[in-house]
Structure formats: C-alpha cells, structure tokens
Amino acid sequence: MCCNICRIPIIDYHRHCGNCMYDLCLSCCQDLREASTSVGKEEFSENDRIQDTENASEQVKTSKLRLNLLEKFPGWKANNDGSIPCPPNEYGGCGYRSLNLSRIFKMNWVAKLVKNVEEMVSGCKVCDSETLLNTGSYDHSLCQYAHREDRDGNFLYCPSSHDIRSEGIGNFRKHWVKGEPVIVKQVCDSSSMSIWDPKDIWRGIRETADEKTKDENRIVKAIDCLDWSEVDIELGEFIKGYSEGRVREDGWPEMLKLKDWPSPSASEEFLLYHKPEFISKLPLLEYIHSRLGFLNVAAKLPHYSLQNDVGPKIYMSYGTYEELDRGNSVKNLHFNMPDMVYLLVHMGEVKLPTTEDEKIQSSSRESEVNESVGDPEKVSGEGSFPDLSLGGHDVNNEHVEKSATDEDEIMEDQGVETGTAEEKTVKSERLNGYSDVSEKTHPGAHWDVFRRQDVPKLIEYLREHWTDFGRPDGVTNDFVTHPLYGEVVYLNGDHKRKLKEEFGVEPWSFEQHLGEAVFIPAGCPFQVRNLQSTVQLGLDFLFPESVGEAVRLAEEIRCLPNDHEAKLQVLEVGKISLYAASSAIKEVQKLVLDPKLGAELGFEDPNLTATVSENLENLMKHKQITCA
C-alpha cells in the first residue's frame, strides 16, 4: 500500500479518502502543510497537526527533506484548520473536503509493541555503539586498503570463513557498526568453485525450470557496459563470449552483463536442488539468510507481505584485466538501501583476438607512456576516447610508494605488529590471499567503496565536476540533484586523484579473489570493475546495525521522482522494523521460558552460527526428500 503522491509504502497511520480511496502518507501531509503557510498556518487545527506529527514520529523520525508539493500540484493546499482535502480530479483525487486519519495495524498494536520492548529491556544493560566498539577480542585479520591522512579506518576486517565460525561475530559487529565493508576469505575451496561454470549453471537451471526456459536459442537481455544500453542476445552466445570474448563492430571489446537471467526464483531453485549444501556453508548465516536469518531484520516480514527480491541472485558479466579507455565497469558508482554481499564463485580469463592494427596501437601506447614518465600531462593524450577506466593499479602503486615510509607507524598505531621486509611479505600474502585459491589465480574484480561520512563531500565533488564525465547517456538534472542514485558515472584514477586533492576523500580500494565474499553496508557508495569474466552470488539483507541508515535513505528516496529505479525497489524499512521487533520479543520470551537455551546460548556464542547452519541443513534435506 503506497502513498498516491510519493509512491513510498505506507507503514501504518495515513490519511484516507472514503469517497475515492485516495491515500496520503503522513510525511506528505506535513509537506503540504509546510507548503501552505501562505494560507494562515497559525489557524491550522492543533489537533490534526499534532496527531499527524506524533503518529509519524512513532513510525519513523522525520527528516528535514521535503517535497515541494505546491510546485507539483498548484492549487492544492491544506485547509485553514489544518485538515487535508482530497486533491482535485486532475491530480488523481476527487476534491472531497477532508481526508480521514486511518491505520493498517490493529488499534494500539504499535503502542503495545513499544511497551513490551520497554518492559523487556528494563533493568538490562543495553549494548550501544560505544560499548560494541570496545568489545570482542583483538582481530589480526586487518588489511590496509586506503591511505588517508587522518588514518581513520584505513584498514578493513578480512577474516577467513573459519575464523568467523570459530571466533563468533563479535569482531565482525565491531567493524560493521562503524559502516566498514568486510571481506571474508576462504568461503569455498577451489573444488566447489569449478561447478559454477556458466554452462553448468545453464544446464542445472534447465533441469529444474519449466519448459519455456529450456530453449537453447533463448533471447535474454544484457547491459552493454560501453554505453549502458540494453541489448538482446542469445543465451548460448553470451555464455560462449564469457570465455572467448566478443568484439563490437567498432573494434572495442564487448563488455556485457546479464540483466534478467537467471531470475531470483530460478537461482534459488538451482541452489536448492543442485547445491543444497552451499548456502548452509556461507558465513554469517544468522545475518544473511533471507528466511532463517534471525538477525536479518528483512527476514521478519510475514509471508503474505509484498517483499523485495533479496536473492540469492546469480550475476554473470564479462571482464578483462587489460585497462580499457571506457566501458569496463560492471557497476557504476551508487549505493543501495539494504546491506549486500557478493561472493565470487567463478571467473574466466578472456583472451581477446588481437589484430595487426591493435598490436601497432598497443606498441604506440607503450612508447608514449615510456616517454611521458614524470610528466602527468602527457599520460592522457589529446584526441583519445573519454577516459572512463578505473586506473586503479596506477593509483594503488602511487599510494603504496607514497606511504611506504609511514606504513610501520600506521600499523603500530592500529595495534598491528611490524617486522622485517620478508616477514611483512609473508604476512601480506597471508592476509591478502589464501593458499588454495587466491595465490594461484588473478583477482576477479576491483572494488572502490566509500565511507558513509564522506558521502556529502563525494556528492559535492560529483555536482561540481559532473561535466568531466563526458555527459554520458542518462546524465540529467536528476543526476546533479541525486548523483548517487543514478548509477551513471564511474570514477577513474584521475577522478579519484582530484577527489582526494580537493576534498580529502579516498575510497577503500581492493581486489576480490575467487572464493571471497565482500560485505557492503547500507549507504556506502561503491563501484566495481571486472578484471575477468565473473559469476557472483549476491544476497540482500538488513542488519540491525544498519536500520538507522536505511531509514535515512528511505527519506532521501521519497524525494526522488516517482519513476526512479531506486524508488521502485525501496525497502519497507518501517514495516520491517515493526515486524522485527515483534519477532524479537517472541524469540526472547522463548529463550527466557526455555531454561536449556536461556542458560547456554549467548548472543555472541560461536555456536549461534553452527545452530543456524545445522537447522538449515535439516531444512534442505527435508525439502529434497519432499521433492523426491
């Protein structure tokens, strides 16, 4: 149930027209009253205004973001007594004199929920953010992926899957509550990676899906990362190009990523019936599982509620390790409302055909680079294509050289031991890869992830320099107003250097290897460039620590145009929070009433993950037996 004005899902209380069924959320009611000050705000009914404000506060703390409703709907204003009339016919209403205050949940259900929570935690020690940051054992799995002058958060937590299973989630939560990405290594061994070849996925889905999807010449939609246009391609041809590569008519390598295949339901069926043990072995199942994750707030919606596609989703896309001047980013700069994890399950190195002309051009470029060493103005020659490439390797090398003399001091400040050059090399290999997969393969993808606190400066940079991106297709005034929701630009090395020089903002930059899972917190802008053709397994979820950020993003998304892609996929975070609180109360009551669980199972107990995995394995076996 959505507001007829902003198209955002309504949580509970709202204004409703009994004559034409028009619905208005309380935030839009407040915006309309704010915009109607010229008609005598001092005469507004205090009862209506206070009632709407209090009900809105119970559901979500309102921000200062406002919709300019008088500009969009001229002539529609709040009444002098503060009541809201139904909008005229031309705006979708009927012009009825007043909208009534209505609710979705039962009377006082939310109030009782709040009362139950207060009674339950009365006398308990609440684990706030500061307490959480000082808890958990010291973690040695730290890798440096940024070189900021303030040295705040240059390191990321990079445990192995075994570390999380044995040590629990204390260290993970300590970093996640600060809005830091987490890279979990050794999620799967090399043997399990081999079964994720696109041909095997296609074969498996054809065995489990209906007859319509078994056509070998099936046409699917893909995104051409060169210009971000949609193209139609036979599925078999896409899979062939995954390993052999494809070249456009203009000579550029074709960088494609599948848009709508396989569907989330097909991905889930494929995992359930062909790899039932795979999901149960993923790290942090209590957080990420879409139905059984009891710390996944988004999993608490009842089955009859309209829910977002949270996955698991299978993403297939091309890539090349060689830098291109344009079009080799698989995800442009943006951020999402939910938390996300991407697990790299397969990759293939593409050997693109090389013509004699390309060899001559490559040789020419190499000589130009050699001649321009020390002169940065000569690196980007005139007359070249718009440079929308990553440039990540040069940037990283530059940062490493710049910070080499300071690294010992930084490591000591962070509590990380330092040693000889040989010891550092061994330690770096231990932290940045693992012997069975990463040390034997090239990385599959390059990530740039920005901190939440840097978002205002990042937005300011994009607004000031948006013409530097060559005005690619899709860049409109909406991009200038909301630059991180459009996913239309990619920051290359030159852009990132300017961003750091002018605004002091630098992302965490790292490479993702086979078998590694990258956890991205809600509200952290990120971009991804494939270094090889890859298959990623993605899931969306919402951690308890991320609910506040999701609420803030929901208010921003409310002010986007109604046809904006971000608004079409908005999470019902208010409703999710209410159901999650109700579920938590029931679970705590069960623990309190059950002396066995209440005494033995703590929140940070490592057996928590093992219990979830065991229950999930039992569920998978039961479904397999039922299917058979």
XYZ file of C-alpha atoms in Angstrom:
628
model
C 0.000 0.000 0.000
C 1.691 3.166 -1.254
C 1.120 6.883 -0.914
C -0.526 8.288 -4.030
C 1.879 11.257 -4.024
C 5.378 9.951 -3.234
C 4.729 6.257 -4.047
C 6.506 5.168 -0.856
C 4.950 2.223 1.051
C 2.722 3.318 3.936
C 3.698 1.887 7.311
C 0.608 2.319 9.469
C -1.165 5.654 10.016
C -2.099 7.690 6.928
C -4.791 9.970 5.535
C -7.500 8.222 3.507
C -10.391 9.419 1.320
C -13.510 7.383 1.940
C -15.019 8.676 -1.271
C -12.363 7.760 -3.888
C -9.884 5.611 -1.893
C -7.059 8.180 -2.218
C -4.226 7.588 0.306
C -1.682 10.090 1.599
C 1.243 9.293 3.900
C 1.831 11.451 6.960
C 5.126 12.802 5.592
C 3.328 14.202 2.542
C 0.654 15.642 4.853
C 3.327 17.522 6.744
C 4.957 18.677 3.489
C 1.631 20.029 2.246
C 1.053 21.957 5.483
C 4.588 23.370 5.320
C 3.935 24.494 1.745
C 0.583 26.028 2.679
C 1.927 28.595 5.154
C 0.657 31.426 2.975
C -2.959 30.477 3.789
C -2.592 31.012 7.509
C -0.597 28.335 9.270
C -1.448 29.923 12.624
C -5.072 28.952 12.089
C -4.346 25.263 11.494
C -6.054 22.833 13.812
C -3.581 21.879 16.505
C -5.360 18.539 16.888
C -4.810 17.485 13.258
C -1.240 18.780 13.129
C -0.119 17.217 16.434
C -1.907 13.960 15.691
C -0.130 13.511 12.357
C 3.247 14.558 13.796
C 3.047 12.163 16.745
C 1.921 9.239 14.595
C 4.709 9.887 12.105
C 7.243 10.020 14.949
C 6.073 6.657 16.227
C 6.789 5.064 12.860
C 9.961 6.858 11.808
C 11.804 10.005 12.818
C 11.115 12.506 10.064
C 13.973 14.403 8.454
C 14.167 17.918 7.033
C 13.747 16.612 3.482
C 10.585 17.993 1.932
C 8.660 17.569 -1.314
C 7.634 20.834 -2.980
C 4.004 19.856 -3.401
C 2.693 23.318 -4.340
C 5.032 23.410 -7.329
C 3.939 19.947 -8.409
C 0.253 20.403 -7.512
C -0.586 24.127 -7.745
C -3.942 24.995 -6.253
C -3.995 22.054 -3.821
C -3.441 23.316 -0.278
C -4.194 22.349 3.281
C -7.382 23.791 4.755
C -7.187 26.704 7.175
C -7.985 24.373 10.068
C -5.058 22.078 9.157
C -7.131 19.291 7.620
C -6.072 17.874 4.257
C -8.585 17.883 1.386
C -8.567 15.199 -1.281
C -6.734 16.579 -4.322
C -8.704 17.653 -7.402
C -9.584 15.243 -10.193
C -6.670 16.326 -12.362
C -4.289 15.178 -9.610
C -5.914 11.770 -9.129
C -8.344 12.632 -6.315
C -11.964 13.686 -6.104
C -11.776 17.041 -4.276
C -13.524 15.753 -1.144
C -13.293 18.280 1.692
C -11.170 16.250 4.131
C -9.113 13.071 4.338
C -9.617 10.852 7.388
C -6.863 9.516 9.631
C -6.677 5.747 9.098
C -4.422 2.883 10.183
C -3.283 -0.500 8.844
C -2.350 -2.370 12.012
C -4.782 -3.173 14.791
C -5.554 -0.417 17.263
C -2.684 0.225 19.690
C -0.621 -2.655 18.222
C 2.431 -0.417 17.785
C 1.934 1.206 21.204
C 1.750 -2.235 22.853
C 4.845 -3.293 20.943
C 6.794 -0.332 22.299
C 5.542 -1.041 25.820
C 6.591 -4.698 25.611
C 10.066 -3.722 24.444
C 10.491 -1.204 27.272
C 9.378 -3.755 29.858
C 11.622 -6.460 28.421
C 14.809 -4.378 28.432
C 14.049 -2.648 31.742
C 16.989 -3.261 34.038
C 19.098 -4.750 31.231
C 22.396 -3.352 30.053
C 21.925 -2.118 26.504
C 24.871 -2.739 24.153
C 25.202 0.639 22.457
C 27.651 1.538 19.703
C 30.426 2.693 22.044
C 30.167 -0.475 24.119
C 30.210 -2.601 20.978
C 33.352 -0.913 19.669
C 35.196 -1.868 22.857
C 34.038 -5.481 22.868
C 35.341 -8.504 21.025
C 38.825 -9.928 21.031
C 41.641 -8.255 19.130
C 41.424 -9.214 15.459
C 44.611 -9.819 13.489
C 42.842 -10.105 10.130
C 43.348 -6.474 9.095
C 44.356 -5.333 5.601
C 45.195 -1.785 4.573
C 43.130 -0.660 1.581
C 43.280 3.138 1.947
C 45.948 5.732 2.773
C 44.017 8.620 4.272
C 45.913 11.259 6.202
C 43.572 11.006 9.174
C 44.378 7.262 9.385
C 40.812 6.622 10.469
C 39.566 3.348 9.094
C 42.310 2.698 6.548
C 42.221 -0.985 7.465
C 39.407 -3.433 6.736
C 38.497 -6.578 8.622
C 39.367 -9.568 6.395
C 38.806 -12.810 8.326
C 38.531 -16.264 6.839
C 35.249 -18.120 6.959
C 36.816 -20.460 9.511
C 37.760 -17.503 11.742
C 34.140 -16.332 11.913
C 32.835 -19.818 12.657
C 35.342 -20.357 15.452
C 35.532 -16.839 16.964
C 31.912 -15.767 16.617
C 30.534 -12.479 15.312
C 31.964 -10.092 17.927
C 34.794 -8.717 15.766
C 32.540 -8.573 12.717
C 29.962 -6.457 14.546
C 32.671 -4.175 15.908
C 33.651 -3.190 12.359
C 30.178 -3.365 10.828
C 28.665 -0.926 13.326
C 31.188 1.651 12.051
C 29.904 1.180 8.493
C 33.026 -0.598 7.233
C 32.988 -3.242 4.475
C 34.148 -6.720 5.449
C 35.943 -9.182 3.168
C 35.527 -12.829 4.181
C 38.120 -15.134 2.638
C 38.088 -18.885 2.013
C 34.314 -19.106 1.890
C 34.652 -22.009 -0.571
C 37.553 -24.143 -1.698
C 38.736 -24.433 -5.284
C 36.897 -27.715 -5.885
C 33.492 -26.164 -5.256
C 34.349 -23.211 -7.481
C 34.662 -25.396 -10.596
C 30.958 -26.297 -10.590
C 29.903 -22.652 -11.085
C 30.806 -22.520 -14.758
C 28.021 -20.701 -16.670
C 27.480 -23.796 -18.828
C 26.835 -25.904 -15.702
C 24.511 -23.254 -14.280
C 22.555 -23.168 -17.539
C 22.338 -26.970 -17.606
C 21.194 -27.109 -13.984
C 18.528 -24.438 -14.403
C 17.158 -26.175 -17.500
C 16.734 -29.332 -15.446
C 14.760 -27.608 -12.691
C 12.882 -24.869 -14.604
C 9.725 -25.086 -16.702
C 9.682 -25.899 -20.401
C 9.744 -22.243 -21.510
C 13.308 -21.768 -20.289
C 14.787 -24.846 -21.978
C 15.122 -23.327 -25.429
C 18.809 -23.254 -26.312
C 18.245 -20.208 -28.518
C 16.534 -18.264 -25.765
C 16.922 -14.488 -26.083
C 17.951 -12.702 -22.878
C 18.591 -9.062 -22.065
C 22.063 -7.825 -21.244
C 23.626 -4.462 -20.414
C 26.386 -3.213 -22.690
C 28.782 -1.612 -20.204
C 30.293 0.501 -23.004
C 27.248 2.767 -23.197
C 24.912 1.162 -20.607
C 22.298 0.303 -23.210
C 20.134 -2.814 -23.246
C 20.873 -5.431 -25.888
C 19.199 -8.714 -26.824
C 21.460 -11.741 -27.129
C 21.040 -15.497 -27.352
C 21.917 -17.079 -24.029
C 24.220 -19.572 -25.712
C 26.108 -16.751 -27.429
C 26.517 -14.870 -24.150
C 27.922 -17.955 -22.420
C 30.290 -18.520 -25.344
C 31.507 -14.925 -25.099
C 32.045 -15.359 -21.338
C 35.222 -17.336 -22.044
C 36.053 -16.479 -25.653
C 35.205 -12.783 -25.593
C 33.178 -10.700 -28.046
C 34.190 -7.715 -30.165
C 31.890 -4.892 -31.237
C 31.601 -3.665 -34.810
C 33.682 -0.594 -33.920
C 36.533 -2.808 -32.705
C 36.001 -2.322 -28.960
C 35.776 -5.429 -26.741
C 32.158 -6.063 -25.832
C 31.623 -5.902 -22.071
C 28.204 -7.412 -21.264
C 26.409 -8.329 -18.079
C 23.150 -10.278 -17.935
C 20.208 -8.273 -16.669
C 17.317 -10.669 -16.116
C 18.782 -14.182 -16.224
C 18.655 -16.246 -14.191
C 15.677 -14.865 -12.280
C 15.840 -14.832 -8.460
C 13.397 -17.745 -8.267
C 15.403 -19.768 -10.815
C 18.612 -19.002 -8.907
C 17.049 -20.175 -5.658
C 15.735 -23.385 -7.211
C 19.129 -24.069 -8.774
C 20.856 -23.673 -5.408
C 18.225 -25.686 -3.565
C 18.240 -28.730 -5.803
C 21.776 -28.762 -7.200
C 23.857 -27.199 -4.423
C 21.765 -27.594 -1.248
C 24.856 -27.668 0.953
C 26.309 -24.465 -0.478
C 24.116 -21.908 1.287
C 24.459 -23.680 4.639
C 28.240 -23.203 4.469
C 28.138 -19.458 3.879
C 29.484 -17.248 6.686
C 27.180 -15.192 8.912
C 24.040 -17.147 8.030
C 22.238 -15.637 11.005
C 22.601 -12.290 9.226
C 22.222 -13.053 5.521
C 19.687 -15.864 5.086
C 16.505 -14.478 3.544
C 14.136 -16.618 5.690
C 16.086 -18.288 8.503
C 18.467 -15.444 9.390
C 17.160 -14.428 12.788
C 19.482 -11.398 12.829
C 18.340 -10.425 9.317
C 15.744 -7.757 10.004
C 14.348 -8.035 6.464
C 13.539 -11.716 7.036
C 10.860 -10.865 9.608
C 8.171 -9.724 7.173
C 5.230 -12.157 7.120
C 4.921 -14.396 4.081
C 1.824 -12.554 2.828
C 3.648 -9.198 2.602
C 4.980 -7.926 -0.710
C 8.733 -8.415 -0.447
C 11.740 -7.276 -2.451
C 13.842 -9.715 -4.459
C 16.609 -10.289 -1.913
C 18.203 -13.276 -3.606
C 20.173 -15.347 -3.812
C 20.870 -13.925 -7.255
C 23.417 -15.115 -9.791
C 25.231 -12.339 -11.672
C 27.203 -13.125 -14.854
C 29.314 -10.500 -16.575
C 32.297 -10.116 -18.871
C 35.570 -8.541 -17.890
C 39.164 -8.041 -18.925
C 42.285 -7.428 -16.876
C 43.620 -5.044 -19.524
C 42.606 -1.446 -18.931
C 40.145 -0.031 -21.460
C 39.536 3.655 -22.071
C 35.825 3.160 -21.480
C 33.089 0.690 -20.715
C 34.741 -1.880 -18.452
C 32.885 -1.085 -15.225
C 30.296 -3.663 -14.260
C 28.740 -1.462 -11.545
C 28.911 2.318 -11.720
C 29.138 4.473 -8.611
C 25.995 4.164 -6.476
C 24.724 2.990 -3.137
C 21.862 0.714 -2.143
C 19.361 0.804 0.682
C 19.905 -2.740 2.012
C 23.135 -4.402 3.081
C 24.651 -6.666 0.437
C 27.144 -9.487 -0.002
C 28.790 -10.589 -3.244
C 30.572 -13.958 -3.343
C 32.883 -14.555 -6.305
C 32.195 -18.178 -7.277
C 33.701 -18.399 -10.772
C 35.861 -16.408 -13.147
C 37.406 -16.915 -16.538
C 40.229 -15.072 -18.238
C 39.240 -13.832 -21.685
C 41.800 -13.933 -24.499
C 40.519 -11.327 -26.923
C 41.646 -11.660 -30.559
C 44.400 -9.189 -31.442
C 44.646 -7.701 -34.935
C 47.761 -6.233 -36.506
C 46.315 -2.716 -36.096
C 45.735 -3.348 -32.388
C 49.316 -4.568 -31.966
C 50.633 -1.386 -33.600
C 48.363 0.790 -31.434
C 49.421 -1.104 -28.304
C 53.099 -0.653 -29.155
C 52.487 3.032 -29.802
C 50.719 3.477 -26.480
C 53.572 1.764 -24.626
C 56.134 4.089 -26.194
C 54.007 7.137 -25.338
C 53.752 6.028 -21.718
C 57.522 5.485 -21.513
C 58.164 8.940 -22.956
C 55.711 10.621 -20.583
C 57.112 9.233 -17.329
C 57.350 12.100 -14.884
C 55.022 14.320 -16.924
C 51.437 13.589 -15.842
C 50.048 15.930 -18.514
C 51.292 13.575 -21.244
C 49.634 10.478 -19.810
C 46.183 11.334 -21.138
C 46.890 12.309 -24.739
C 44.666 14.595 -26.749
C 42.218 13.051 -29.157
C 41.790 9.852 -27.141
C 38.469 8.380 -26.126
C 36.905 9.687 -22.894
C 38.852 8.007 -20.101
C 36.222 6.232 -18.025
C 38.541 3.409 -16.986
C 39.490 2.586 -13.438
C 43.173 3.359 -13.373
C 43.221 1.515 -10.066
C 46.583 -0.180 -10.432
C 48.492 3.064 -11.022
C 46.650 4.735 -8.163
C 47.401 1.900 -5.800
C 51.066 1.855 -6.764
C 51.238 5.610 -6.259
C 49.651 5.330 -2.828
C 51.888 2.420 -1.841
C 55.026 4.307 -2.809
C 53.841 7.458 -1.057
C 53.001 5.676 2.168
C 55.809 3.106 2.285
C 57.800 5.083 4.850
C 54.729 5.637 7.039
C 53.297 2.124 6.982
C 55.192 0.894 10.042
C 53.954 3.870 12.043
C 50.364 3.354 10.842
C 50.481 -0.356 11.666
C 51.784 0.392 15.143
C 49.033 2.962 15.706
C 46.442 0.378 14.712
C 47.973 -2.206 17.040
C 49.301 -4.367 14.186
C 52.753 -5.813 14.640
C 55.512 -4.896 12.207
C 58.583 -6.852 11.207
C 61.244 -7.293 8.554
C 60.544 -6.953 4.854
C 60.443 -10.748 4.486
C 58.059 -11.089 7.421
C 55.827 -8.330 6.017
C 55.727 -10.081 2.655
C 54.660 -13.358 4.254
C 52.095 -11.555 6.403
C 50.748 -9.660 3.391
C 50.337 -12.906 1.475
C 48.566 -14.444 4.460
C 46.204 -11.501 4.824
C 45.522 -10.784 1.182
C 45.003 -14.303 -0.113
C 44.855 -17.931 0.865
C 46.905 -20.764 -0.445
C 44.303 -22.982 -2.057
C 42.659 -20.399 -4.376
C 43.840 -16.780 -4.277
C 47.577 -17.408 -4.549
C 47.047 -19.452 -7.709
C 44.743 -17.089 -9.594
C 44.465 -13.486 -10.686
C 41.845 -11.367 -8.929
C 38.390 -11.278 -10.477
C 37.108 -7.786 -9.650
C 38.327 -4.417 -8.381
C 36.190 -2.591 -5.795
C 36.106 1.020 -4.628
C 33.972 1.569 -1.506
C 33.467 4.964 0.132
C 32.740 5.729 3.778
C 29.306 6.939 4.825
C 30.754 10.071 6.414
C 32.362 11.006 3.081
C 29.061 10.959 1.151
C 28.382 14.753 1.442
C 31.833 15.605 0.054
C 31.529 12.938 -2.629
C 28.192 14.394 -3.733
C 29.690 17.900 -3.767
C 32.548 16.672 -5.963
C 30.151 14.992 -8.418
C 27.990 18.106 -8.655
C 30.962 20.367 -9.285
C 32.641 18.070 -11.822
C 29.723 16.285 -13.441
C 30.658 17.729 -16.860
C 34.066 15.998 -16.542
C 32.361 12.672 -17.172
C 31.651 13.498 -20.796
C 27.896 13.739 -20.130
C 27.218 10.042 -20.835
C 23.737 8.919 -21.828
C 21.427 9.015 -18.855
C 23.035 12.008 -17.113
C 20.234 14.519 -16.486
C 19.345 17.138 -13.919
C 18.275 14.276 -11.650
C 21.907 13.170 -11.586
C 23.066 16.590 -10.442
C 20.418 16.592 -7.682
C 20.824 12.944 -6.626
C 24.145 11.791 -8.141
C 24.496 8.548 -6.160
C 21.139 7.044 -7.109
C 21.511 7.120 -10.888
C 24.454 4.687 -11.306
C 25.577 6.569 -14.426
C 29.236 7.504 -13.798
C 32.440 5.712 -12.885
C 35.377 7.329 -11.121
C 38.642 6.506 -12.858
C 42.085 7.078 -11.421
C 42.191 10.744 -12.444
C 38.780 11.411 -10.900
C 39.831 9.777 -7.635
C 43.039 11.793 -7.501
C 41.072 15.043 -7.908
C 38.590 13.876 -5.284
C 41.373 13.322 -2.757
C 43.244 16.525 -3.611
C 40.196 18.801 -3.497
C 38.030 17.151 -0.821
C 40.339 14.776 1.047
C 38.110 11.791 0.193
C 39.558 8.400 -0.689
C 37.783 5.038 -1.012
C 38.872 1.651 0.193
C 40.276 0.060 -2.982
C 40.788 -3.706 -3.094
C 40.706 -6.695 -5.408
C 38.305 -9.581 -4.924
C 39.684 -13.085 -5.408
C 37.936 -16.356 -6.112
C 36.024 -17.650 -3.091
C 35.928 -14.267 -1.315
C 32.718 -12.622 -0.087
C 32.509 -8.808 0.007
C 30.015 -7.399 2.535
C 28.874 -3.833 1.762
C 26.954 -1.869 4.453
C 23.833 0.077 3.528
C 24.618 3.642 2.479
C 28.241 3.035 1.432
C 28.748 4.178 -2.197
C 30.699 1.661 -4.275
C 31.732 0.816 -7.825
C 33.079 -2.410 -9.352
C 35.230 -3.197 -12.385
C 35.660 -6.771 -13.580
C 39.238 -7.916 -14.172
C 37.975 -11.178 -15.675
C 34.631 -12.611 -16.667
C 32.921 -13.453 -13.378
C 29.980 -15.206 -11.765
C 28.934 -13.589 -8.487
C 26.383 -14.859 -5.984
C 24.597 -11.911 -4.375
C 22.207 -11.546 -1.453
C 20.441 -8.517 0.034
C 19.594 -8.268 3.730
C 19.326 -5.723 6.519
C 21.470 -5.938 9.627
C 20.106 -4.485 12.892
C 23.098 -2.121 12.918
C 22.033 -0.741 9.511
C 18.377 0.055 10.241
C 19.095 3.699 11.122
C 20.965 4.249 7.852
C 18.173 2.523 5.900
C 15.617 4.897 7.476
C 17.695 7.899 6.403
C 17.999 6.555 2.854
C 14.248 5.916 2.729
C 13.625 9.624 3.394
C 16.020 10.574 0.588
C 14.418 8.106 -1.820
C 10.981 9.546 -1.021
C 12.089 12.804 -2.635
C 13.197 11.140 -5.895
C 10.982 11.178 -9.000
C 8.277 8.520 -8.838
C 9.639 6.650 -11.847
C 13.176 6.471 -10.419
C 14.594 2.942 -10.221
C 15.648 3.405 -6.583
C 12.078 4.279 -5.593
C 10.707 1.220 -7.371
C 12.942 -1.014 -5.233
C 12.681 0.779 -1.883
C 12.655 -1.358 1.247
C 9.666 -1.081 3.580
C 12.097 -0.410 6.398
C 9.437 0.986 8.757
C 7.207 -2.061 8.471
C 10.250 -4.358 8.551
C 11.381 -2.776 11.831
C 7.978 -3.262 13.463
C 7.743 -6.936 12.494
C 11.370 -7.493 13.519
C 10.672 -6.022 16.969
C 7.601 -8.239 17.326
C 9.589 -11.307 16.286
C 12.437 -10.441 18.657
C 10.033 -10.208 21.584
C 8.645 -13.666 20.816
C 12.121 -15.169 20.468
C 13.338 -13.648 23.725
C 10.263 -14.964 25.502
C 11.044 -18.443 24.205
C 14.633 -18.191 25.435
C 13.518 -16.952 28.841
C 10.964 -19.718 29.212
C 13.356 -22.443 27.996
C 15.990 -22.992 30.713
C 18.204 -25.014 28.373
C 18.561 -22.279 25.760
C 18.426 -19.368 28.170
C 21.401 -20.585 30.191
C 23.630 -21.903 27.424
C 23.196 -19.819 24.274
C 24.564 -16.260 24.350
C 24.287 -13.629 21.641
C 27.960 -13.797 20.665
C 28.256 -17.530 21.234
C 30.051 -19.146 18.256
C 27.501 -21.963 18.457
C 24.953 -19.465 17.151
C 26.198 -19.822 13.577
C 26.562 -23.575 13.926
C 22.967 -23.835 15.143
C 21.658 -21.877 12.157
C 23.736 -23.967 9.730
C 22.503 -27.203 11.283
C 18.862 -26.113 11.109
C 19.358 -25.017 7.504
C 20.929 -28.338 6.502
C 17.992 -30.185 8.060
C 15.564 -27.970 6.161
C 17.381 -28.588 2.874
C 17.319 -32.370 3.430
C 13.614 -32.227 4.226
C 12.870 -30.267 1.032
C 14.925 -32.683 -1.046
C 13.060 -35.666 0.391
C 9.732 -33.928 -0.228
C 10.727 -33.134 -3.819
C 11.871 -36.702 -4.448
